[in-house]
Short mmCIF file of C-alpha atoms in Angstrom, two decimals:
data_model
loop_
_atom_site.label_atom_id
_atom_site.label_comp_id
_atom_site.label_asym_id
_atom_site.label_seq_id
_atom_site.Cartn_x
_atom_site.Cartn_y
_atom_site.Cartn_z
CA MET D 1 -19.38 -113.19 -94.67
CA SER D 2 -19.94 -112.67 -91.09
CA LYS D 3 -23.74 -113.09 -89.64
CA PHE D 4 -25.08 -111.54 -86.38
CA VAL D 5 -27.23 -113.82 -83.99
CA LEU D 6 -29.58 -111.18 -81.58
CA VAL D 7 -29.75 -111.90 -78.56
CA ASN D 8 -32.28 -111.20 -76.04
CA ILE D 9 -31.77 -111.57 -71.64
CA LYS D 10 -34.35 -111.29 -68.74
CA THR D 11 -32.66 -111.34 -65.59
CA LYS D 12 -35.11 -114.00 -63.78
CA GLY D 13 -32.26 -112.79 -60.80
CA PRO D 14 -29.91 -110.34 -60.26
CA ILE D 15 -26.19 -110.50 -61.89
CA LYS D 16 -22.90 -109.88 -60.06
CA THR D 17 -21.35 -107.25 -62.48
CA GLU D 18 -19.65 -103.48 -60.64
CA LEU D 19 -21.06 -102.64 -64.45
CA SER D 20 -24.18 -101.35 -65.97
CA TYR D 21 -24.15 -103.58 -68.18
CA ILE D 22 -23.20 -107.62 -69.36
CA SER D 23 -19.85 -108.18 -69.99
CA GLY D 24 -19.39 -110.24 -73.45
CA SER D 25 -15.93 -112.36 -71.66
CA SER D 26 -19.25 -113.38 -69.35
CA ILE D 27 -21.64 -114.17 -72.18
CA ARG D 28 -19.01 -115.35 -73.72
CA GLY D 29 -17.14 -118.07 -70.71
CA THR D 30 -21.86 -119.69 -70.22
CA TYR D 31 -21.91 -119.89 -73.83
CA ILE D 32 -18.79 -122.44 -74.33
CA ASN D 33 -19.83 -123.59 -70.95
CA LEU D 34 -23.30 -124.70 -72.38
CA TYR D 35 -21.85 -125.81 -75.80
CA ILE D 36 -19.68 -128.48 -74.12
CA LYS D 37 -22.08 -129.62 -72.40
CA LYS D 38 -24.84 -130.09 -75.20
CA ASN D 39 -22.09 -131.47 -77.05
CA ASN D 40 -20.94 -133.75 -74.34
CA ILE D 41 -17.28 -132.96 -75.33
CA LYS D 42 -14.76 -134.46 -73.03
CA GLU D 43 -10.98 -133.26 -74.41
CA ASP D 44 -9.62 -129.95 -74.52
CA ILE D 45 -11.41 -127.99 -77.32
CA SER D 46 -7.88 -125.28 -77.02
CA LEU D 47 -6.95 -128.81 -78.30
CA ASN D 48 -9.38 -129.73 -81.37
CA LYS D 49 -8.85 -127.24 -84.19
CA LYS D 50 -12.76 -127.33 -84.99
CA TYR D 51 -13.60 -126.43 -81.92
CA ARG D 52 -10.97 -124.25 -81.40
CA ARG D 53 -12.18 -122.62 -83.81
CA LYS D 54 -15.95 -122.65 -83.04
CA LEU D 55 -16.13 -121.34 -79.30
CA LEU D 56 -11.76 -119.79 -79.13
CA SER D 57 -11.29 -117.91 -82.16
CA ASN D 58 -12.22 -114.50 -83.63
CA SER D 59 -14.91 -116.70 -86.15
CA ILE D 60 -17.34 -116.46 -82.41
CA ARG D 61 -17.43 -112.79 -81.22
CA PHE D 62 -19.47 -112.27 -77.88
CA PHE D 63 -20.88 -108.32 -77.62
CA ASP D 64 -21.36 -106.94 -74.59
CA ALA D 65 -25.31 -106.90 -73.38
CA TYR D 66 -26.64 -103.58 -72.79
CA PRO D 67 -30.42 -102.47 -71.54
CA LYS D 68 -33.18 -102.81 -73.98
CA ILE D 69 -36.37 -101.06 -72.99
CA ASP D 70 -39.97 -101.59 -74.95
CA GLY D 71 -38.10 -103.23 -77.85
CA ASN D 72 -35.90 -100.04 -78.09
CA TYR D 73 -31.63 -101.07 -78.69
CA SER D 74 -29.76 -98.64 -76.08
CA ILE D 75 -26.13 -97.36 -77.56
CA PRO D 76 -22.82 -95.99 -75.04
CA THR D 77 -24.73 -92.35 -74.25
CA PRO D 78 -21.50 -90.96 -77.28
CA LEU D 79 -19.32 -88.00 -74.85
CA CYS D 80 -20.63 -85.64 -77.65
CA PHE D 81 -23.52 -83.56 -76.39
CA HIS D 82 -23.31 -80.46 -74.06
CA ALA D 83 -25.59 -78.83 -72.33
CA THR D 84 -25.62 -75.30 -69.71
CA LYS D 85 -24.79 -75.75 -66.13
CA ASN D 86 -28.77 -75.47 -65.78
CA ASP D 87 -30.25 -76.47 -67.98
CA ILE D 88 -28.60 -79.49 -66.41
CA LYS D 89 -28.85 -78.27 -62.97
CA LYS D 90 -33.11 -78.04 -64.07
CA PHE D 91 -33.06 -81.63 -66.03
CA LEU D 92 -31.85 -83.47 -62.60
CA ARG D 93 -34.75 -81.83 -60.98
CA ASP D 94 -37.56 -81.38 -62.61
CA LYS D 95 -36.97 -84.60 -65.42
CA LYS D 96 -38.07 -82.24 -68.11
CA PRO D 97 -36.30 -82.76 -72.01
CA ILE D 98 -33.31 -80.03 -72.01
CA ASP D 99 -31.92 -79.30 -75.79
CA ILE D 100 -27.93 -80.17 -76.10
CA LYS D 101 -25.01 -79.54 -78.02
CA ASN D 102 -23.29 -81.88 -80.83
CA GLU D 103 -19.58 -80.28 -80.11
CA PHE D 104 -18.46 -81.91 -83.40
CA LYS D 105 -20.99 -79.44 -84.80
CA ASP D 106 -22.03 -76.57 -82.52
CA ASP D 107 -19.36 -74.18 -81.28
CA ILE D 108 -19.18 -74.92 -77.10
CA VAL D 109 -18.68 -72.42 -74.77
CA GLN D 110 -18.07 -71.71 -71.50
CA GLY D 111 -20.96 -72.88 -69.25
CA TYR D 112 -22.37 -75.71 -70.89
CA GLN D 113 -21.28 -79.19 -69.75
CA ARG D 114 -21.02 -82.58 -71.13
CA VAL D 115 -24.47 -84.81 -70.74
CA ASN D 116 -23.37 -88.26 -69.67
CA LYS D 117 -25.23 -89.26 -66.91
CA SER D 118 -26.46 -91.96 -67.85
CA GLU D 119 -24.23 -94.44 -69.17
CA PHE D 120 -26.13 -95.85 -71.72
CA SER D 121 -29.47 -94.38 -74.00
CA ILE D 122 -31.89 -94.95 -76.31
CA ILE D 123 -32.09 -92.36 -79.64
CA LYS D 124 -35.46 -92.04 -80.56
CA ASP D 125 -38.16 -89.25 -81.81
CA LYS D 126 -34.98 -86.85 -82.19
CA LYS D 127 -33.94 -86.99 -78.58
CA LEU D 128 -30.86 -88.78 -76.39
CA ASN D 129 -33.50 -90.61 -74.25
CA LEU D 130 -31.50 -91.39 -70.84
CA VAL D 131 -31.38 -95.20 -69.89
CA SER D 132 -31.33 -96.39 -65.71
CA ILE D 133 -30.07 -99.40 -65.54
CA LYS D 134 -31.16 -100.76 -61.92
CA LYS D 135 -29.26 -102.11 -59.43
CA VAL D 136 -28.85 -103.54 -56.27
CA GLU D 137 -26.35 -104.32 -53.17
CA ASN D 138 -27.12 -107.52 -51.18
CA LEU D 139 -25.31 -108.12 -48.18
CA HIS D 140 -22.92 -111.57 -47.70
CA ASN D 141 -21.34 -113.01 -44.57
CA CYS D 142 -18.26 -116.06 -45.32
CA LYS D 143 -17.82 -118.91 -43.40
CA GLN D 144 -14.24 -117.51 -42.14
CA ILE D 145 -14.00 -117.52 -38.39
CA ASN D 146 -10.30 -115.17 -37.94
CA GLU D 147 -10.97 -112.43 -40.60
CA GLU D 148 -13.87 -109.79 -41.00
CA ASN D 149 -16.61 -111.78 -42.76
CA LEU D 150 -19.00 -109.80 -43.65
CA PHE D 151 -19.17 -108.39 -46.88
CA ARG D 152 -21.54 -106.57 -50.12
CA TYR D 153 -22.26 -107.69 -53.98
CA GLU D 154 -22.93 -105.17 -56.30
CA ALA D 155 -25.63 -106.32 -58.87
CA ILE D 156 -27.69 -105.47 -61.85
CA ASP D 157 -31.35 -106.09 -60.40
CA LYS D 158 -33.31 -109.00 -61.73
CA ASN D 159 -36.46 -108.51 -63.87
CA GLN D 160 -34.14 -106.39 -65.87
CA GLU D 161 -34.34 -106.72 -70.43
CA PHE D 162 -30.73 -106.68 -72.25
CA TYR D 163 -29.68 -107.44 -75.37
CA THR D 164 -26.43 -109.44 -76.97
CA ILE D 165 -25.33 -110.13 -80.57
CA ILE D 166 -23.39 -112.77 -81.00
CA GLN D 167 -21.22 -111.77 -84.39
CA CYS D 168 -20.07 -115.41 -86.28
CA ASP D 169 -19.02 -117.07 -89.20
CA ALA D 170 -22.18 -116.86 -91.56
CA ASP D 171 -21.82 -121.10 -91.27
CA LEU D 172 -22.15 -120.67 -87.85
CA ALA D 173 -24.95 -118.67 -87.29
CA ASP D 174 -27.84 -121.34 -87.16
CA GLU D 175 -25.59 -123.60 -85.05
CA VAL D 176 -25.09 -120.64 -82.69
CA LYS D 177 -28.69 -120.28 -82.32
CA ASP D 178 -29.73 -123.68 -81.61
CA CYS D 179 -27.40 -123.94 -78.88
CA ILE D 180 -28.35 -121.19 -76.98
CA ASP D 181 -32.19 -120.26 -78.50
CA ASN D 182 -34.94 -120.66 -75.31
CA GLN D 183 -31.98 -121.03 -72.11
CA ILE D 184 -32.17 -120.32 -68.44
CA LEU D 185 -28.47 -119.93 -68.45
CA TYR D 186 -26.29 -118.39 -65.45
CA ILE D 187 -24.12 -116.12 -66.39
CA GLY D 188 -21.41 -113.71 -64.21
CA GLY D 189 -20.03 -114.53 -60.85
CA SER D 190 -21.54 -115.97 -57.04
CA LYS D 191 -23.83 -118.62 -59.00
CA SER D 192 -23.44 -120.28 -56.50
CA SER D 193 -25.50 -117.40 -54.35
CA GLY D 194 -27.99 -117.36 -55.97
CA TYR D 195 -27.35 -114.97 -59.14
CA GLY D 196 -27.07 -114.64 -62.42
CA ARG D 197 -30.18 -116.21 -63.85
CA CYS D 198 -30.71 -115.56 -66.91
CA GLU D 199 -33.93 -116.43 -69.71
CA VAL D 200 -31.85 -115.75 -72.92
CA LYS D 201 -34.04 -116.13 -76.58
CA VAL D 202 -32.81 -115.08 -79.75
CA GLU D 203 -34.25 -112.94 -81.95
CA GLY D 204 -33.25 -113.58 -85.17
CA ILE D 205 -29.76 -113.70 -87.08
CA PHE D 206 -29.65 -111.00 -89.20
CA ASP D 207 -26.54 -109.12 -91.54
CA TYR D 208 -24.50 -106.08 -90.33
CA LYS D 209 -26.74 -103.42 -92.11
CA GLU D 210 -30.21 -105.03 -90.55
CA ILE D 211 -28.10 -105.19 -87.03
CA LYS D 212 -26.87 -101.09 -87.54
CA SER D 213 -31.15 -100.44 -88.28
CA LYS D 214 -31.99 -100.89 -84.78
CA TYR D 215 -29.93 -98.16 -83.29
CA ASN D 216 -31.35 -95.93 -84.65
CA ILE D 217 -28.09 -94.18 -86.27
CA SER D 218 -27.45 -94.07 -89.97
CA LEU D 219 -24.57 -93.04 -92.16
CA ASP D 220 -24.05 -88.96 -92.31
CA ASN D 221 -23.01 -89.15 -95.79
CA ASN D 222 -22.49 -85.34 -95.33
CA ASN D 223 -19.73 -85.19 -92.28
CA LYS D 224 -16.43 -83.83 -93.76
CA LYS D 225 -14.23 -84.94 -90.97
CA LEU D 226 -13.69 -88.74 -90.00
CA ASN D 227 -15.80 -89.72 -86.63
CA ILE D 228 -15.22 -92.84 -85.14
CA PHE D 229 -17.79 -93.40 -82.19
CA PHE D 230 -16.53 -96.26 -80.20
CA MET D 231 -19.21 -98.41 -79.84
CA SER D 232 -17.55 -100.77 -77.21
CA ASP D 233 -14.72 -100.61 -74.76
CA THR D 234 -11.89 -100.62 -76.88
CA ILE D 235 -7.82 -101.59 -75.78
CA ILE D 236 -5.48 -100.87 -78.91
CA LYS D 237 -1.82 -101.40 -79.04
CA ASP D 238 0.40 -99.95 -81.30
CA GLU D 239 3.29 -102.91 -82.87
CA PHE D 240 5.58 -102.48 -80.06
CA GLY D 241 2.33 -103.78 -77.44
CA ASN D 242 1.72 -100.20 -76.11
CA LEU D 243 -0.91 -98.99 -74.80
CA GLN D 244 -3.09 -96.44 -77.47
CA SER D 245 -4.78 -93.42 -76.77
CA THR D 246 -6.34 -93.09 -80.15
CA ILE D 247 -6.61 -95.08 -83.09
CA PRO D 248 -3.35 -95.18 -85.61
CA ASP D 249 -2.99 -93.20 -88.76
CA LYS D 250 -2.29 -95.91 -90.92
CA LEU D 251 -4.83 -98.45 -89.93
CA LEU D 252 -6.92 -96.21 -90.75
CA GLU D 253 -5.48 -95.30 -94.22
CA ASP D 254 -5.13 -98.83 -94.65
CA ASN D 255 -8.71 -100.12 -94.05
CA LEU D 256 -10.68 -97.29 -95.52
CA ASP D 257 -7.68 -96.13 -98.38
CA ILE D 258 -8.02 -92.36 -97.21
CA LYS D 259 -4.78 -90.18 -96.31
CA ILE D 260 -5.09 -89.05 -92.59
CA THR D 261 -4.29 -85.28 -92.27
CA GLY D 262 -5.25 -84.53 -88.63
CA SER D 263 -4.37 -86.89 -86.25
CA LYS D 264 -1.52 -85.13 -84.76
CA GLN D 265 -1.91 -81.16 -84.21
CA LYS D 266 0.71 -78.62 -84.54
CA GLU D 267 2.06 -75.74 -82.67
CA ASP D 268 2.19 -73.67 -86.04
CA ASP D 269 -1.59 -75.43 -86.97
CA LYS D 270 -5.36 -74.26 -86.82
CA LYS D 271 -7.01 -77.17 -84.38
CA LEU D 272 -7.47 -79.82 -87.17
CA TYR D 273 -8.38 -82.83 -84.47
CA LYS D 274 -10.55 -82.75 -82.13
CA ALA D 275 -11.45 -85.93 -79.26
CA SER D 276 -13.86 -86.79 -76.68
CA ILE D 277 -12.51 -89.80 -74.91
CA ILE D 278 -12.83 -91.22 -71.30
CA SER D 279 -10.54 -93.16 -70.27
CA LYS D 280 -11.25 -96.89 -68.70
CA ASP D 281 -9.55 -99.98 -66.15
CA VAL D 282 -10.27 -103.48 -67.93
CA LYS D 283 -10.60 -105.97 -64.96
CA GLY D 284 -11.97 -109.11 -65.71
CA TYR D 285 -12.11 -112.70 -64.05
CA ASN D 286 -10.89 -116.76 -65.61
CA VAL D 287 -12.87 -118.99 -63.52
CA MET D 288 -11.00 -121.98 -65.28
CA TRP D 289 -8.10 -120.07 -63.86
CA LYS D 290 -9.40 -119.01 -60.71
CA CYS D 291 -7.78 -116.01 -60.97
CA LYS D 292 -8.00 -112.03 -62.12
CA VAL D 293 -6.93 -111.31 -65.03
CA SER D 294 -4.01 -108.49 -65.21
CA SER D 295 -6.20 -104.79 -65.69
CA GLU D 296 -5.87 -102.82 -68.74
CA THR D 297 -6.62 -99.32 -69.69
CA ALA D 298 -9.64 -99.09 -72.72
CA ILE D 299 -10.88 -95.91 -74.59
CA LYS D 300 -14.45 -96.38 -72.89
CA ALA D 301 -17.56 -96.76 -74.84
CA GLY D 302 -19.06 -93.74 -76.07
CA SER D 303 -16.20 -92.00 -77.07
CA ILE D 304 -15.26 -89.87 -80.46
CA ILE D 305 -12.42 -88.94 -82.09
CA THR D 306 -12.87 -86.69 -85.60
CA TYR D 307 -10.27 -87.12 -88.11
CA THR D 308 -9.57 -84.70 -90.43
CA TYR D 309 -8.40 -86.36 -94.07
CA LYS D 310 -8.36 -86.46 -98.02
CA GLY D 311 -9.26 -89.03 -100.18
CA MET D 312 -13.25 -90.22 -100.41
CA LEU D 313 -15.14 -92.51 -98.09
CA ASP D 314 -17.00 -95.53 -99.47
CA LYS D 315 -19.97 -96.91 -97.96
CA ASN D 316 -18.60 -100.69 -98.84
CA LYS D 317 -15.29 -100.08 -96.86
CA ILE D 318 -17.09 -98.59 -93.78
CA GLU D 319 -19.10 -101.77 -93.44
CA GLN D 320 -15.82 -104.02 -93.31
CA PHE D 321 -13.90 -101.54 -91.25
CA GLU D 322 -16.64 -101.08 -88.59
CA ILE D 323 -17.69 -105.31 -89.13
CA LYS D 324 -13.96 -106.01 -88.81
CA GLY D 325 -13.75 -103.58 -85.22
CA ILE D 326 -10.03 -102.71 -84.46
CA GLY D 327 -7.47 -103.58 -81.27
CA SER D 328 -7.38 -106.47 -79.39
CA LYS D 329 -9.59 -108.40 -77.47
CA LYS D 330 -12.65 -108.72 -80.22
CA ASN D 331 -13.78 -112.05 -79.31
CA GLU D 332 -14.81 -110.40 -76.03
CA GLY D 333 -16.97 -107.77 -77.62
CA TYR D 334 -14.25 -104.95 -77.24
CA GLY D 335 -13.41 -102.97 -80.20
CA ARG D 336 -17.01 -102.26 -82.02
CA ILE D 337 -16.88 -98.60 -84.03
CA LEU D 338 -18.93 -97.08 -86.35
CA ILE D 339 -17.83 -94.54 -88.78
CA ASN D 340 -19.96 -91.26 -88.98
CA PRO D 341 -22.29 -91.55 -87.55
CA LYS D 342 -25.46 -89.20 -87.85
CA PHE D 343 -26.85 -88.80 -84.06
CA ASP D 344 -29.92 -87.02 -85.37
CA VAL D 345 -30.78 -84.78 -81.64
CA LYS D 346 -31.58 -82.49 -79.74
CA LYS D 347 -32.70 -82.61 -76.89
CA CYS D 348 -31.78 -85.10 -73.63
CA ALA D 349 -34.70 -86.47 -71.98
CA ILE D 350 -35.16 -89.33 -69.83
CA TYR D 351 -36.84 -92.48 -71.43
CA GLU D 352 -39.73 -93.01 -70.56
CA GLU D 353 -41.29 -96.62 -70.66
CA LYS D 354 -44.50 -97.14 -72.13
CA GLU D 355 -47.26 -97.52 -68.98
CA ILE D 356 -48.88 -101.31 -69.55
CA GLU D 357 -52.33 -101.15 -69.85
CA ARG D 358 -54.32 -102.01 -66.55
CA LYS D 359 -57.24 -104.44 -67.29
CA ARG D 360 -59.37 -104.58 -64.08
CA VAL D 361 -60.70 -108.46 -63.14
CA ASP D 362 -62.74 -109.36 -61.15
CA LEU D 363 -61.53 -112.46 -58.59
CA SER D 364 -63.29 -115.37 -56.80
CA ASN D 365 -62.95 -115.75 -53.12
CA ASN D 366 -60.62 -118.16 -53.77
CA SER D 367 -57.84 -116.07 -56.37
CA LYS D 368 -58.00 -113.82 -53.97
CA GLU D 369 -57.11 -115.69 -50.92
CA ILE D 370 -53.88 -116.89 -53.41
CA MET D 371 -53.68 -113.39 -54.50
CA LYS D 372 -53.20 -112.91 -50.25
CA ILE D 373 -50.23 -115.37 -50.31
CA ILE D 374 -48.25 -114.19 -52.81
CA LEU D 375 -48.58 -110.11 -52.54
CA ASP D 376 -47.96 -111.12 -48.40
CA ASN D 377 -44.63 -112.53 -49.20
CA ILE D 378 -44.27 -109.38 -51.94
CA ALA D 379 -44.18 -107.18 -49.38
CA LYS D 380 -42.41 -109.65 -46.86
CA GLU D 381 -39.46 -110.07 -49.44
CA ARG D 382 -39.56 -105.55 -50.14
CA GLU D 383 -39.29 -104.95 -46.19
CA GLU D 384 -36.34 -107.45 -45.48
CA GLN D 385 -34.53 -106.06 -48.78
CA TYR D 386 -35.22 -102.36 -47.04
CA LEU D 387 -34.08 -103.44 -43.95
CA LEU D 388 -30.74 -104.71 -45.90
CA ASN D 389 -30.33 -101.01 -47.60
CA ILE D 390 -30.53 -99.92 -43.67
CA ILE D 391 -27.77 -102.42 -42.62
CA ILE D 392 -25.61 -102.13 -45.41
CA ASP D 393 -24.97 -98.48 -44.69
CA ALA D 394 -25.03 -98.48 -41.34
CA LEU D 395 -22.73 -101.29 -41.69
CA ASP D 396 -20.71 -99.48 -44.80
CA ASN D 397 -17.40 -99.05 -42.98
CA PHE D 398 -15.53 -100.76 -40.15
CA ASP D 399 -13.16 -97.98 -38.88
CA GLU D 400 -13.32 -98.03 -35.20
CA ASN D 401 -13.01 -93.86 -35.34
CA SER D 402 -14.96 -93.44 -38.68
CA LYS D 403 -17.69 -91.08 -37.96
CA ARG D 404 -20.25 -93.14 -40.13
CA ARG D 405 -20.12 -95.71 -38.29
CA LYS D 406 -23.82 -97.03 -37.00
CA ILE D 407 -23.85 -99.93 -35.57
CA LYS D 408 -20.36 -100.68 -33.39
CA LEU D 409 -20.55 -103.80 -31.60
CA ASN D 410 -18.04 -106.07 -32.95
CA TYR D 411 -14.43 -104.98 -33.17
CA PRO D 412 -12.53 -106.72 -36.23
CA ASN D 413 -8.30 -106.89 -34.60
CA SER D 414 -9.08 -105.40 -32.35
CA ASN D 415 -7.71 -105.51 -28.58
CA LYS D 416 -11.27 -104.17 -27.16
CA LYS D 417 -14.01 -106.70 -26.20
CA ASP D 418 -16.42 -107.44 -29.11
CA PHE D 419 -20.29 -106.59 -27.79
CA PRO D 420 -20.48 -111.09 -26.14
CA ASN D 421 -22.82 -113.37 -28.15
CA THR D 422 -24.15 -115.27 -25.44
CA GLN D 423 -26.07 -110.90 -24.65
CA LYS D 424 -26.42 -111.28 -28.97
CA ALA D 425 -28.45 -114.41 -28.56
CA LYS D 426 -30.72 -112.87 -25.30
CA ILE D 427 -31.82 -109.85 -27.07
CA ILE D 428 -32.59 -112.13 -30.33
CA ASN D 429 -34.62 -113.89 -27.48
CA LEU D 430 -36.13 -111.40 -27.12
CA ILE D 431 -37.13 -110.38 -29.64
CA ASP D 432 -38.67 -113.50 -30.58
CA GLU D 433 -41.01 -113.01 -27.40
CA ALA D 434 -41.68 -109.61 -28.00
CA LEU D 435 -42.69 -110.37 -32.00
CA ILE D 436 -45.31 -113.73 -30.22
CA GLU D 437 -46.81 -110.95 -28.14
CA PHE D 438 -46.72 -108.74 -30.82
CA GLU D 439 -49.07 -110.91 -32.64
CA LYS D 440 -51.05 -112.70 -29.80
CA SER D 441 -52.22 -109.57 -27.48
CA GLY D 442 -50.97 -106.12 -29.65
CA GLU D 443 -47.95 -103.51 -29.91
CA ASP D 444 -48.67 -102.37 -25.97
CA LYS D 445 -47.96 -105.96 -23.82
CA SER D 446 -45.39 -106.91 -26.74
CA LYS D 447 -42.84 -103.17 -25.38
CA GLN D 448 -43.88 -104.99 -21.82
CA LYS D 449 -41.74 -107.42 -22.57
CA ILE D 450 -38.65 -105.12 -23.74
CA ILE D 451 -38.93 -103.12 -20.80
CA LYS D 452 -39.07 -105.55 -18.57
CA PHE D 453 -35.38 -106.68 -20.45
CA ILE D 454 -34.29 -103.77 -19.29
CA SER D 455 -34.73 -103.30 -15.98
CA GLU D 456 -34.23 -106.67 -14.95
CA LEU D 457 -30.60 -106.24 -16.22
CA LYS D 458 -28.34 -106.73 -13.43
CA SER D 459 -25.52 -104.81 -12.57
CA ASN D 460 -22.44 -105.32 -15.14
CA THR D 461 -24.57 -105.91 -18.11
CA GLN D 462 -26.23 -103.02 -17.50
CA LYS D 463 -22.88 -101.24 -18.15
CA MET D 464 -22.55 -102.93 -20.89
CA TYR D 465 -26.11 -101.76 -22.10
CA GLN D 466 -25.65 -98.35 -20.86
CA SER D 467 -21.75 -97.92 -22.69
CA ARG D 468 -22.46 -95.74 -24.90
CA ASP D 469 -19.14 -95.21 -26.53
CA LYS D 470 -17.88 -99.15 -26.52
CA TYR D 471 -21.00 -100.47 -27.56
CA SER D 472 -23.64 -98.82 -29.32
CA LEU D 473 -26.40 -99.17 -32.61
CA PHE D 474 -27.24 -95.88 -34.70
CA ASN D 475 -25.03 -94.18 -32.49
CA LEU D 476 -27.49 -94.50 -29.57
CA SER D 477 -26.51 -97.44 -25.88
CA ILE D 478 -28.54 -100.43 -26.88
CA GLU D 479 -30.08 -99.60 -23.56
CA ASP D 480 -31.97 -96.27 -24.79
CA TYR D 481 -31.81 -97.73 -28.09
CA LEU D 482 -34.33 -100.39 -27.43
CA LYS D 483 -36.07 -97.95 -25.24
CA GLY D 484 -36.13 -95.53 -28.48
CA ILE D 485 -38.00 -98.63 -30.08
CA THR D 486 -41.40 -98.94 -27.00
CA GLU D 487 -41.32 -95.04 -26.88
CA ASN D 488 -41.55 -94.66 -30.86
CA LYS D 489 -38.65 -92.35 -30.23
CA LEU D 490 -36.39 -94.01 -33.15
CA ASN D 491 -36.01 -92.60 -37.20
CA CYS D 492 -33.82 -95.00 -38.15
CA ILE D 493 -36.60 -96.67 -39.99
CA ASP D 494 -39.70 -94.99 -42.95
CA ILE D 495 -42.03 -97.52 -43.52
CA GLU D 496 -43.56 -94.64 -46.03
CA LYS D 497 -40.16 -95.55 -47.99
CA ILE D 498 -41.04 -99.14 -48.46
CA GLN D 499 -42.79 -99.46 -51.74
CA TYR D 500 -45.38 -102.27 -51.58
CA PRO D 501 -47.28 -103.38 -54.27
CA GLN D 502 -49.91 -101.55 -55.63
CA VAL D 503 -53.11 -103.31 -55.59
CA GLU D 504 -56.94 -102.88 -54.96
CA GLY D 505 -59.74 -104.66 -53.36
CA ILE D 506 -57.54 -106.51 -51.80
CA ASP D 507 -55.81 -106.42 -47.83
CA PHE D 508 -52.41 -107.64 -47.53
CA TYR D 509 -49.81 -108.05 -44.48
CA LYS D 510 -47.34 -104.45 -44.05
CA SER D 511 -45.54 -104.80 -40.67
CA SER D 512 -45.79 -101.78 -38.33
CA GLN D 513 -43.08 -99.28 -37.98
CA TYR D 514 -42.75 -100.89 -34.44
CA GLU D 515 -42.94 -104.34 -36.02
CA MET D 516 -39.89 -103.87 -38.14
CA TYR D 517 -37.98 -102.14 -35.29
CA LEU D 518 -38.26 -105.17 -34.04
CA LYS D 519 -37.40 -106.94 -36.94
CA LEU D 520 -34.29 -104.58 -37.97
CA THR D 521 -32.57 -105.22 -34.44
CA LYS D 522 -32.69 -109.29 -34.88
CA SER D 523 -31.30 -108.84 -38.26
CA ILE D 524 -28.39 -106.82 -36.68
CA MET D 525 -27.45 -109.17 -33.53
CA GLU D 526 -27.81 -112.66 -36.08
CA TYR D 527 -25.35 -110.90 -38.93
CA LYS D 528 -22.82 -109.46 -35.23
CA ILE D 529 -22.47 -112.62 -34.15
CA ARG D 530 -22.05 -114.82 -37.68
CA GLU D 531 -19.35 -111.98 -38.42
CA LYS D 532 -17.38 -113.41 -35.34
CA GLY D 533 -17.96 -117.04 -36.88
CA GLY D 534 -20.97 -118.25 -34.17
CA ILE D 535 -24.10 -120.30 -36.06
CA LYS D 536 -23.51 -120.56 -39.33
#
């Protein structure tokens, strides 16, 4: 008999992944590593029968971690819901609920589109509430000198909550709970670069009915067809190892004790079979092998297939089939299904998080000083992130001929001469002096430093600074860009877009537009020096 360990995951740092969720395979790898360390295992776990069962077999399965908000558990957005094109446009513009139809119950006529603007939804209050996942992109440098070394990682942002389920044999449940409960773990890739820090807590050990009830989805007893809803990505193969786009009839018949009659459509028959399916390529990386795992095609989570059948569906057999799952890689979270789920929804909305009740607190002078330091640090971090996003956008394409390229200083894999590192270093020193002067004497005096620097350029150097075709910053020559800073004529930065903390009664430091341009320029030069293997 299986038990289900429900685990809450709070991201304390960004999680490096291209997905909108934390994969079961990465959670599995983290758990195995934690178990080995806690039990001081020195031998190869694949050769030990006891450890192989506890860690590597189908006796323990690690589900993908999906978003959890305000105690509500999300599911992959079902692909069966449609709305009119006009309603979808209004929905994206006004963020207000719209009417939707279920293609497996209602007729979908021309002019309707699928509602799949978010990968995850929470079914609540008879609404399909779409959930947004906050993601972040960070810019990185590697230390290879002779190759292009500026790249970026996409990651799930910090301060979000997810839930995962570890399905295991009943005798393993307590051990699993004790191993993973109240842990600070690092999940996913690039841990040495500061990714993956999570706070993990076990909510409890449940049976299958208790777990299923948390999705707010019940069994639709009135459905005369067989609907299979994919709760996770699913890889299905036939007996010869060939990938399948549907569930084989025999698998359904053997597990549900029914006769499938509408898995295929004949030319002279009415349509007995429907499918709302999206496929995806499943990729992975094995840390132990230090190589990528070969990709496979899977049925994407949220897909639905409908069959017609003869016979009677039995609730116990449905439950056992759902617990068993289908396809390969089930111990990594693949192959989860729900049979005849009852989606009791009529509208689609954007999930609105509960507002935190705010209480006004009178702080002492000492507490205000501490709070000011904290807010100064938060504001500085958000300014740096804002500038980083500008640089990422400007460096997004390294093709020399690309019109999207907004910064042109180095020429990877090209015979063209780069803007010299010595000049980049001089600009960095200039910015440092301008920032010091800004803090000491104000903006006007600081600008005079830059104006003087431009006026004292020697003729050969001045040509480099004036040659927009060879070197440019945001499609301006370097000289025009520096002049633009002093004349307030640039439009690369809009400080109104920076999301500063909202705190009444405490004045924390916010950089001016001019100061932000100085910092942006310095960061660009530092990145471009590192790009060519300069300062480490």
